[in-house]
Amino acid sequence: MHSLGEKKDGGDYGSAANDRAGDVHSTVTLGNYEVGGGIRSSVDDLLVYGGLYVAKGRYQGQEIVPAAWLETMWQPVHRLTKDAWYGYALKTTRDYAGVTLVEHGGGQPGVSSNFGFVPEKELVCVVLSNLENVPIRNVWLAAVNAALGLPLAHKESAAPTYQLDREELEKLVGTYTSAEGGNVRLFIRDGAPVAEVAGSEFSLRAAASDTLIFVDSDMPLRFFFKADSRAWAVLLGMRMLCRSE
């Protein structure tokens, strides 16, 4: 899927604008990430990059990088959900309608993006948007579904439903932050969990004693514990946030 514009995903980048006198003024500072880099690219270039994975490291008949190195990046290492795993900078969903989804999403002020590929089909898909905090992954997945001949609304199987008791829920309540700038505040309203992210509130449901699900997007929040104490961290997307309150 093609789009105009640049991807701004991580890194110490900013945007700028020219005034009538020709002077350049910075408008947004995108931060300096401690554990990640950054990339500015176009859809076309990201399609070429994705092509390296499905072509086993070759481009125009020449080996650019060993295939084994690339395959290592999307092998499952850390479980994210019951179906998805995190490898080395790439998320993998195994047995999605008989194929493997490999992807990475990101966002910055004014930008949302999702990149990925289906190795069995040699399919690469990239979606860039000039909107922030939008469900861009749903757009990406619909495009992948179309290419695979699946219904546009096809998704991974839904996470199970779990009934949290008050004590379990209280262990999750708090504010979690990342040095990269992300934060989420979890609180209880009318006996149900609610998350505040980037100034917006989202209803949650429980899928396990350590996992809450965003009702609107099905994205999980997985919590981490030490012994029987309160959760000390939560995994939001592909970012770990530590308890700050």
PDB file of N, CA and C in Angstrom, residues 63-146:
ATOM      1  N   GLU A  63      23.891 -11.045  -3.241  1.00  0.00           N
ATOM      2  CA  GLU A  63      23.664 -11.203  -1.809  1.00  0.00           C
ATOM      3  C   GLU A  63      24.129  -9.957  -1.072  1.00  0.00           C
ATOM      4  N   ILE A  64      23.200  -9.324  -0.350  1.00  0.00           N
ATOM      5  CA  ILE A  64      23.509  -8.126   0.429  1.00  0.00           C
ATOM      6  C   ILE A  64      23.812  -8.495   1.875  1.00  0.00           C
ATOM      7  N   VAL A  65      23.072  -9.460   2.404  1.00  0.00           N
ATOM      8  CA  VAL A  65      23.250  -9.916   3.783  1.00  0.00           C
ATOM      9  C   VAL A  65      22.900 -11.401   3.832  1.00  0.00           C
ATOM     10  N   PRO A  66      23.604 -12.214   4.623  1.00  0.00           N
ATOM     11  CA  PRO A  66      23.300 -13.645   4.685  1.00  0.00           C
ATOM     12  C   PRO A  66      21.864 -13.903   5.118  1.00  0.00           C
ATOM     13  N   ALA A  67      21.203 -14.830   4.446  1.00  0.00           N
ATOM     14  CA  ALA A  67      19.805 -15.139   4.748  1.00  0.00           C
ATOM     15  C   ALA A  67      19.622 -15.569   6.193  1.00  0.00           C
ATOM     16  N   ALA A  68      20.585 -16.303   6.737  1.00  0.00           N
ATOM     17  CA  ALA A  68      20.463 -16.790   8.115  1.00  0.00           C
ATOM     18  C   ALA A  68      20.401 -15.643   9.110  1.00  0.00           C
ATOM     19  N   TRP A  69      21.111 -14.558   8.842  1.00  0.00           N
ATOM     20  CA  TRP A  69      21.069 -13.404   9.735  1.00  0.00           C
ATOM     21  C   TRP A  69      19.668 -12.798   9.766  1.00  0.00           C
ATOM     22  N   LEU A  70      19.085 -12.642   8.595  1.00  0.00           N
ATOM     23  CA  LEU A  70      17.749 -12.052   8.518  1.00  0.00           C
ATOM     24  C   LEU A  70      16.704 -12.954   9.173  1.00  0.00           C
ATOM     25  N   GLU A  71      16.795 -14.252   8.929  1.00  0.00           N
ATOM     26  CA  GLU A  71      15.816 -15.178   9.503  1.00  0.00           C
ATOM     27  C   GLU A  71      15.894 -15.189  11.022  1.00  0.00           C
ATOM     28  N   THR A  72      17.096 -14.983  11.567  1.00  0.00           N
ATOM     29  CA  THR A  72      17.244 -14.933  13.018  1.00  0.00           C
ATOM     30  C   THR A  72      16.441 -13.789  13.618  1.00  0.00           C
ATOM     31  N   MET A  73      16.303 -12.681  12.902  1.00  0.00           N
ATOM     32  CA  MET A  73      15.628 -11.504  13.429  1.00  0.00           C
ATOM     33  C   MET A  73      14.156 -11.753  13.732  1.00  0.00           C
ATOM     34  N   TRP A  74      13.515 -12.629  12.968  1.00  0.00           N
ATOM     35  CA  TRP A  74      12.083 -12.823  13.202  1.00  0.00           C
ATOM     36  C   TRP A  74      11.727 -14.188  13.790  1.00  0.00           C
ATOM     37  N   GLN A  75      12.727 -14.883  14.334  1.00  0.00           N
ATOM     38  CA  GLN A  75      12.413 -16.106  15.061  1.00  0.00           C
ATOM     39  C   GLN A  75      11.848 -15.754  16.441  1.00  0.00           C
ATOM     40  N   PRO A  76      10.879 -16.513  16.956  1.00  0.00           N
ATOM     41  CA  PRO A  76      10.257 -16.179  18.244  1.00  0.00           C
ATOM     42  C   PRO A  76      11.237 -16.312  19.409  1.00  0.00           C
ATOM     43  N   VAL A  77      11.288 -15.267  20.243  1.00  0.00           N
ATOM     44  CA  VAL A  77      12.154 -15.267  21.428  1.00  0.00           C
ATOM     45  C   VAL A  77      11.323 -14.994  22.678  1.00  0.00           C
ATOM     46  N   HIS A  78      10.632 -13.852  22.703  1.00  0.00           N
ATOM     47  CA  HIS A  78       9.832 -13.466  23.862  1.00  0.00           C
ATOM     48  C   HIS A  78       8.350 -13.456  23.474  1.00  0.00           C
ATOM     49  N   ARG A  79       7.536 -14.144  24.255  1.00  0.00           N
ATOM     50  CA  ARG A  79       6.105 -14.182  23.954  1.00  0.00           C
ATOM     51  C   ARG A  79       5.453 -12.836  24.273  1.00  0.00           C
ATOM     52  N   LEU A  80       4.663 -12.320  23.316  1.00  0.00           N
ATOM     53  CA  LEU A  80       3.891 -11.099  23.513  1.00  0.00           C
ATOM     54  C   LEU A  80       2.440 -11.413  23.857  1.00  0.00           C
ATOM     55  N   THR A  81       1.832 -12.301  23.090  1.00  0.00           N
ATOM     56  CA  THR A  81       0.464 -12.758  23.311  1.00  0.00           C
ATOM     57  C   THR A  81       0.457 -14.265  23.092  1.00  0.00           C
ATOM     58  N   LYS A  82      -0.720 -14.863  23.131  1.00  0.00           N
ATOM     59  CA  LYS A  82      -0.771 -16.310  22.928  1.00  0.00           C
ATOM     60  C   LYS A  82      -0.366 -16.697  21.506  1.00  0.00           C
ATOM     61  N   ASP A  83      -0.459 -15.771  20.558  1.00  0.00           N
ATOM     62  CA  ASP A  83      -0.124 -16.074  19.163  1.00  0.00           C
ATOM     63  C   ASP A  83       1.126 -15.358  18.666  1.00  0.00           C
ATOM     64  N   ALA A  84       1.532 -14.273  19.329  1.00  0.00           N
ATOM     65  CA  ALA A  84       2.598 -13.428  18.805  1.00  0.00           C
ATOM     66  C   ALA A  84       3.839 -13.468  19.685  1.00  0.00           C
ATOM     67  N   TRP A  85       4.992 -13.325  19.017  1.00  0.00           N
ATOM     68  CA  TRP A  85       6.284 -13.351  19.693  1.00  0.00           C
ATOM     69  C   TRP A  85       7.132 -12.181  19.203  1.00  0.00           C
ATOM     70  N   TYR A  86       8.093 -11.790  20.028  1.00  0.00           N
ATOM     71  CA  TYR A  86       9.048 -10.753  19.643  1.00  0.00           C
ATOM     72  C   TYR A  86      10.399 -11.402  19.429  1.00  0.00           C
ATOM     73  N   GLY A  87      11.005 -11.084  18.293  1.00  0.00           N
ATOM     74  CA  GLY A  87      12.337 -11.599  18.002  1.00  0.00           C
ATOM     75  C   GLY A  87      13.364 -10.510  18.222  1.00  0.00           C
ATOM     76  N   TYR A  88      14.090 -10.138  17.169  1.00  0.00           N
ATOM     77  CA  TYR A  88      15.063  -9.053  17.246  1.00  0.00           C
ATOM     78  C   TYR A  88      14.546  -7.905  16.386  1.00  0.00           C
ATOM     79  N   ALA A  89      13.798  -7.002  17.038  1.00  0.00           N
ATOM     80  CA  ALA A  89      13.191  -5.816  16.410  1.00  0.00           C
ATOM     81  C   ALA A  89      11.982  -6.149  15.546  1.00  0.00           C
ATOM     82  N   LEU A  90      11.583  -7.395  15.475  1.00  0.00           N
ATOM     83  CA  LEU A  90      10.439  -7.779  14.657  1.00  0.00           C
ATOM     84  C   LEU A  90       9.475  -8.651  15.459  1.00  0.00           C
ATOM     85  N   LYS A  91       8.197  -8.427  15.252  1.00  0.00           N
ATOM     86  CA  LYS A  91       7.142  -9.216  15.876  1.00  0.00           C
ATOM     87  C   LYS A  91       6.682 -10.299  14.901  1.00  0.00           C
ATOM     88  N   THR A  92       6.479 -11.504  15.398  1.00  0.00           N
ATOM     89  CA  THR A  92       6.083 -12.635  14.564  1.00  0.00           C
ATOM     90  C   THR A  92       4.784 -13.249  15.078  1.00  0.00           C
ATOM     91  N   THR A  93       3.834 -13.412  14.172  1.00  0.00           N
ATOM     92  CA  THR A  93       2.599 -14.132  14.467  1.00  0.00           C
ATOM     93  C   THR A  93       2.596 -15.399  13.641  1.00  0.00           C
ATOM     94  N   ARG A  94       2.670 -16.534  14.310  1.00  0.00           N
ATOM     95  CA  ARG A  94       2.742 -17.804  13.601  1.00  0.00           C
ATOM     96  C   ARG A  94       1.348 -18.348  13.302  1.00  0.00           C
ATOM     97  N   ASP A  95       1.223 -19.067  12.219  1.00  0.00           N
ATOM     98  CA  ASP A  95      -0.023 -19.723  11.819  1.00  0.00           C
ATOM     99  C   ASP A  95      -1.182 -18.738  11.733  1.00  0.00           C
ATOM    100  N   TYR A  96      -0.967 -17.652  11.025  1.00  0.00           N
ATOM    101  CA  TYR A  96      -2.045 -16.721  10.710  1.00  0.00           C
ATOM    102  C   TYR A  96      -2.660 -17.175   9.384  1.00  0.00           C
ATOM    103  N   ALA A  97      -3.771 -17.876   9.465  1.00  0.00           N
ATOM    104  CA  ALA A  97      -4.412 -18.449   8.283  1.00  0.00           C
ATOM    105  C   ALA A  97      -3.413 -19.277   7.480  1.00  0.00           C
ATOM    106  N   GLY A  98      -2.523 -19.962   8.189  1.00  0.00           N
ATOM    107  CA  GLY A  98      -1.578 -20.857   7.537  1.00  0.00           C
ATOM    108  C   GLY A  98      -0.266 -20.231   7.131  1.00  0.00           C
ATOM    109  N   VAL A  99      -0.072 -18.941   7.395  1.00  0.00           N
ATOM    110  CA  VAL A  99       1.186 -18.285   7.049  1.00  0.00           C
ATOM    111  C   VAL A  99       1.731 -17.553   8.276  1.00  0.00           C
ATOM    112  N   THR A 100       2.908 -16.949   8.113  1.00  0.00           N
ATOM    113  CA  THR A 100       3.560 -16.220   9.193  1.00  0.00           C
ATOM    114  C   THR A 100       3.531 -14.732   8.904  1.00  0.00           C
ATOM    115  N   LEU A 101       3.098 -13.937   9.894  1.00  0.00           N
ATOM    116  CA  LEU A 101       3.167 -12.480   9.779  1.00  0.00           C
ATOM    117  C   LEU A 101       4.402 -11.991  10.528  1.00  0.00           C
ATOM    118  N   VAL A 102       5.211 -11.189   9.879  1.00  0.00           N
ATOM    119  CA  VAL A 102       6.372 -10.570  10.508  1.00  0.00           C
ATOM    120  C   VAL A 102       6.218  -9.062  10.327  1.00  0.00           C
ATOM    121  N   GLU A 103       6.363  -8.306  11.412  1.00  0.00           N
ATOM    122  CA  GLU A 103       6.058  -6.881  11.292  1.00  0.00           C
ATOM    123  C   GLU A 103       6.774  -6.051  12.353  1.00  0.00           C
ATOM    124  N   HIS A 104       6.735  -4.739  12.140  1.00  0.00           N
ATOM    125  CA  HIS A 104       7.181  -3.767  13.137  1.00  0.00           C
ATOM    126  C   HIS A 104       6.404  -2.483  12.903  1.00  0.00           C
ATOM    127  N   GLY A 105       5.828  -1.940  13.966  1.00  0.00           N
ATOM    128  CA  GLY A 105       5.087  -0.690  13.860  1.00  0.00           C
ATOM    129  C   GLY A 105       5.746   0.391  14.676  1.00  0.00           C
ATOM    130  N   GLY A 106       5.414   1.628  14.380  1.00  0.00           N
ATOM    131  CA  GLY A 106       5.990   2.733  15.135  1.00  0.00           C
ATOM    132  C   GLY A 106       5.224   4.012  14.913  1.00  0.00           C
ATOM    133  N   GLY A 107       5.513   5.000  15.713  1.00  0.00           N
ATOM    134  CA  GLY A 107       4.850   6.282  15.583  1.00  0.00           C
ATOM    135  C   GLY A 107       5.648   7.388  16.228  1.00  0.00           C
ATOM    136  N   GLN A 108       5.384   8.591  15.795  1.00  0.00           N
ATOM    137  CA  GLN A 108       5.963   9.797  16.339  1.00  0.00           C
ATOM    138  C   GLN A 108       4.896  10.880  16.224  1.00  0.00           C
ATOM    139  N   PRO A 109       5.116  12.060  16.788  1.00  0.00           N
ATOM    140  CA  PRO A 109       4.131  13.125  16.607  1.00  0.00           C
ATOM    141  C   PRO A 109       3.815  13.347  15.138  1.00  0.00           C
ATOM    142  N   GLY A 110       2.565  13.124  14.773  1.00  0.00           N
ATOM    143  CA  GLY A 110       2.133  13.314  13.390  1.00  0.00           C
ATOM    144  C   GLY A 110       2.370  12.148  12.464  1.00  0.00           C
ATOM    145  N   VAL A 111       2.814  11.002  12.993  1.00  0.00           N
ATOM    146  CA  VAL A 111       3.153   9.865  12.131  1.00  0.00           C
ATOM    147  C   VAL A 111       2.734   8.550  12.789  1.00  0.00           C
ATOM    148  N   SER A 112       2.144   7.653  11.998  1.00  0.00           N
ATOM    149  CA  SER A 112       1.919   6.260  12.410  1.00  0.00           C
ATOM    150  C   SER A 112       2.339   5.371  11.253  1.00  0.00           C
ATOM    151  N   SER A 113       2.905   4.207  11.563  1.00  0.00           N
ATOM    152  CA  SER A 113       3.406   3.355  10.490  1.00  0.00           C
ATOM    153  C   SER A 113       3.367   1.887  10.894  1.00  0.00           C
ATOM    154  N   ASN A 114       3.287   1.034   9.888  1.00  0.00           N
ATOM    155  CA  ASN A 114       3.435  -0.413  10.112  1.00  0.00           C
ATOM    156  C   ASN A 114       4.065  -1.020   8.873  1.00  0.00           C
ATOM    157  N   PHE A 115       5.095  -1.817   9.122  1.00  0.00           N
ATOM    158  CA  PHE A 115       5.871  -2.469   8.063  1.00  0.00           C
ATOM    159  C   PHE A 115       5.897  -3.955   8.345  1.00  0.00           C
ATOM    160  N   GLY A 116       5.873  -4.772   7.307  1.00  0.00           N
ATOM    161  CA  GLY A 116       6.000  -6.203   7.545  1.00  0.00           C
ATOM    162  C   GLY A 116       5.972  -7.022   6.274  1.00  0.00           C
ATOM    163  N   PHE A 117       6.048  -8.347   6.471  1.00  0.00           N
ATOM    164  CA  PHE A 117       6.088  -9.238   5.320  1.00  0.00           C
ATOM    165  C   PHE A 117       5.560 -10.611   5.701  1.00  0.00           C
ATOM    166  N   VAL A 118       5.219 -11.378   4.680  1.00  0.00           N
ATOM    167  CA  VAL A 118       4.783 -12.762   4.828  1.00  0.00           C
ATOM    168  C   VAL A 118       5.796 -13.610   4.071  1.00  0.00           C
ATOM    169  N   PRO A 119       6.746 -14.239   4.770  1.00  0.00           N
ATOM    170  CA  PRO A 119       7.847 -14.914   4.072  1.00  0.00           C
ATOM    171  C   PRO A 119       7.399 -16.019   3.136  1.00  0.00           C
ATOM    172  N   GLU A 120       6.357 -16.772   3.525  1.00  0.00           N
ATOM    173  CA  GLU A 120       5.920 -17.888   2.677  1.00  0.00           C
ATOM    174  C   GLU A 120       5.377 -17.421   1.326  1.00  0.00           C
ATOM    175  N   LYS A 121       4.856 -16.204   1.276  1.00  0.00           N
ATOM    176  CA  LYS A 121       4.241 -15.677   0.050  1.00  0.00           C
ATOM    177  C   LYS A 121       5.116 -14.631  -0.637  1.00  0.00           C
ATOM    178  N   GLU A 122       6.291 -14.345  -0.066  1.00  0.00           N
ATOM    179  CA  GLU A 122       7.172 -13.294  -0.583  1.00  0.00           C
ATOM    180  C   GLU A 122       6.413 -11.977  -0.719  1.00  0.00           C
ATOM    181  N   LEU A 123       5.591 -11.689   0.270  1.00  0.00           N
ATOM    182  CA  LEU A 123       4.736 -10.506   0.283  1.00  0.00           C
ATOM    183  C   LEU A 123       5.281  -9.478   1.267  1.00  0.00           C
ATOM    184  N   VAL A 124       5.425  -8.240   0.820  1.00  0.00           N
ATOM    185  CA  VAL A 124       5.862  -7.139   1.674  1.00  0.00           C
ATOM    186  C   VAL A 124       4.787  -6.065   1.660  1.00  0.00           C
ATOM    187  N   CYS A 125       4.470  -5.528   2.839  1.00  0.00           N
ATOM    188  CA  CYS A 125       3.433  -4.513   2.941  1.00  0.00           C
ATOM    189  C   CYS A 125       3.895  -3.395   3.872  1.00  0.00           C
ATOM    190  N   VAL A 126       3.697  -2.153   3.450  1.00  0.00           N
ATOM    191  CA  VAL A 126       4.082  -0.984   4.238  1.00  0.00           C
ATOM    192  C   VAL A 126       2.930   0.015   4.232  1.00  0.00           C
ATOM    193  N   VAL A 127       2.597   0.542   5.392  1.00  0.00           N
ATOM    194  CA  VAL A 127       1.569   1.584   5.501  1.00  0.00           C
ATOM    195  C   VAL A 127       2.144   2.734   6.325  1.00  0.00           C
ATOM    196  N   LEU A 128       2.155   3.925   5.770  1.00  0.00           N
ATOM    197  CA  LEU A 128       2.560   5.136   6.471  1.00  0.00           C
ATOM    198  C   LEU A 128       1.375   6.093   6.507  1.00  0.00           C
ATOM    199  N   SER A 129       1.253   6.812   7.612  1.00  0.00           N
ATOM    200  CA  SER A 129       0.150   7.763   7.774  1.00  0.00           C
ATOM    201  C   SER A 129       0.683   9.050   8.383  1.00  0.00           C
ATOM    202  N   ASN A 130       0.057  10.177   8.028  1.00  0.00           N
ATOM    203  CA  ASN A 130       0.437  11.451   8.635  1.00  0.00           C
ATOM    204  C   ASN A 130      -0.472  11.795   9.809  1.00  0.00           C
ATOM    205  N   LEU A 131      -0.975  10.758  10.490  1.00  0.00           N
ATOM    206  CA  LEU A 131      -1.768  10.908  11.702  1.00  0.00           C
ATOM    207  C   LEU A 131      -1.110  10.115  12.819  1.00  0.00           C
ATOM    208  N   GLU A 132      -1.184  10.613  14.045  1.00  0.00           N
ATOM    209  CA  GLU A 132      -0.610   9.890  15.174  1.00  0.00           C
ATOM    210  C   GLU A 132      -1.699   9.235  16.005  1.00  0.00           C
ATOM    211  N   ASN A 133      -1.315   8.180  16.732  1.00  0.00           N
ATOM    212  CA  ASN A 133      -2.230   7.461  17.630  1.00  0.00           C
ATOM    213  C   ASN A 133      -3.484   6.973  16.925  1.00  0.00           C
ATOM    214  N   VAL A 134      -3.300   6.422  15.725  1.00  0.00           N
ATOM    215  CA  VAL A 134      -4.407   5.827  14.981  1.00  0.00           C
ATOM    216  C   VAL A 134      -4.136   4.332  14.826  1.00  0.00           C
ATOM    217  N   PRO A 135      -5.175   3.509  14.642  1.00  0.00           N
ATOM    218  CA  PRO A 135      -4.977   2.049  14.528  1.00  0.00           C
ATOM    219  C   PRO A 135      -4.403   1.654  13.174  1.00  0.00           C
ATOM    220  N   ILE A 136      -3.189   2.109  12.904  1.00  0.00           N
ATOM    221  CA  ILE A 136      -2.581   1.890  11.592  1.00  0.00           C
ATOM    222  C   ILE A 136      -2.333   0.412  11.323  1.00  0.00           C
ATOM    223  N   ARG A 137      -2.149  -0.365  12.373  1.00  0.00           N
ATOM    224  CA  ARG A 137      -1.918  -1.790  12.175  1.00  0.00           C
ATOM    225  C   ARG A 137      -3.144  -2.467  11.568  1.00  0.00           C
ATOM    226  N   ASN A 138      -4.334  -1.971  11.889  1.00  0.00           N
ATOM    227  CA  ASN A 138      -5.554  -2.525  11.299  1.00  0.00           C
ATOM    228  C   ASN A 138      -5.585  -2.289   9.791  1.00  0.00           C
ATOM    229  N   VAL A 139      -5.119  -1.113   9.353  1.00  0.00           N
ATOM    230  CA  VAL A 139      -5.042  -0.816   7.920  1.00  0.00           C
ATOM    231  C   VAL A 139      -4.043  -1.751   7.260  1.00  0.00           C
ATOM    232  N   TRP A 140      -2.881  -1.909   7.901  1.00  0.00           N
ATOM    233  CA  TRP A 140      -1.844  -2.805   7.367  1.00  0.00           C
ATOM    234  C   TRP A 140      -2.368  -4.229   7.246  1.00  0.00           C
ATOM    235  N   LEU A 141      -3.045  -4.709   8.287  1.00  0.00           N
ATOM    236  CA  LEU A 141      -3.531  -6.077   8.274  1.00  0.00           C
ATOM    237  C   LEU A 141      -4.603  -6.268   7.206  1.00  0.00           C
ATOM    238  N   ALA A 142      -5.459  -5.269   7.000  1.00  0.00           N
ATOM    239  CA  ALA A 142      -6.474  -5.361   5.946  1.00  0.00           C
ATOM    240  C   ALA A 142      -5.815  -5.467   4.570  1.00  0.00           C
ATOM    241  N   ALA A 143      -4.722  -4.716   4.367  1.00  0.00           N
ATOM    242  CA  ALA A 143      -3.998  -4.793   3.096  1.00  0.00           C
ATOM    243  C   ALA A 143      -3.372  -6.173   2.910  1.00  0.00           C
ATOM    244  N   VAL A 144      -2.797  -6.717   3.975  1.00  0.00           N
ATOM    245  CA  VAL A 144      -2.234  -8.066   3.912  1.00  0.00           C
ATOM    246  C   VAL A 144      -3.338  -9.084   3.620  1.00  0.00           C
ATOM    247  N   ASN A 145      -4.471  -8.952   4.299  1.00  0.00           N
ATOM    248  CA  ASN A 145      -5.586  -9.865   4.053  1.00  0.00           C
ATOM    249  C   ASN A 145      -6.023  -9.833   2.592  1.00  0.00           C
ATOM    250  N   ALA A 146      -6.095  -8.627   2.021  1.00  0.00           N
ATOM    251  CA  ALA A 146      -6.500  -8.505   0.621  1.00  0.00           C
ATOM    252  C   ALA A 146      -5.528  -9.235  -0.297  1.00  0.00           C
TER     253      ALA A 146
END
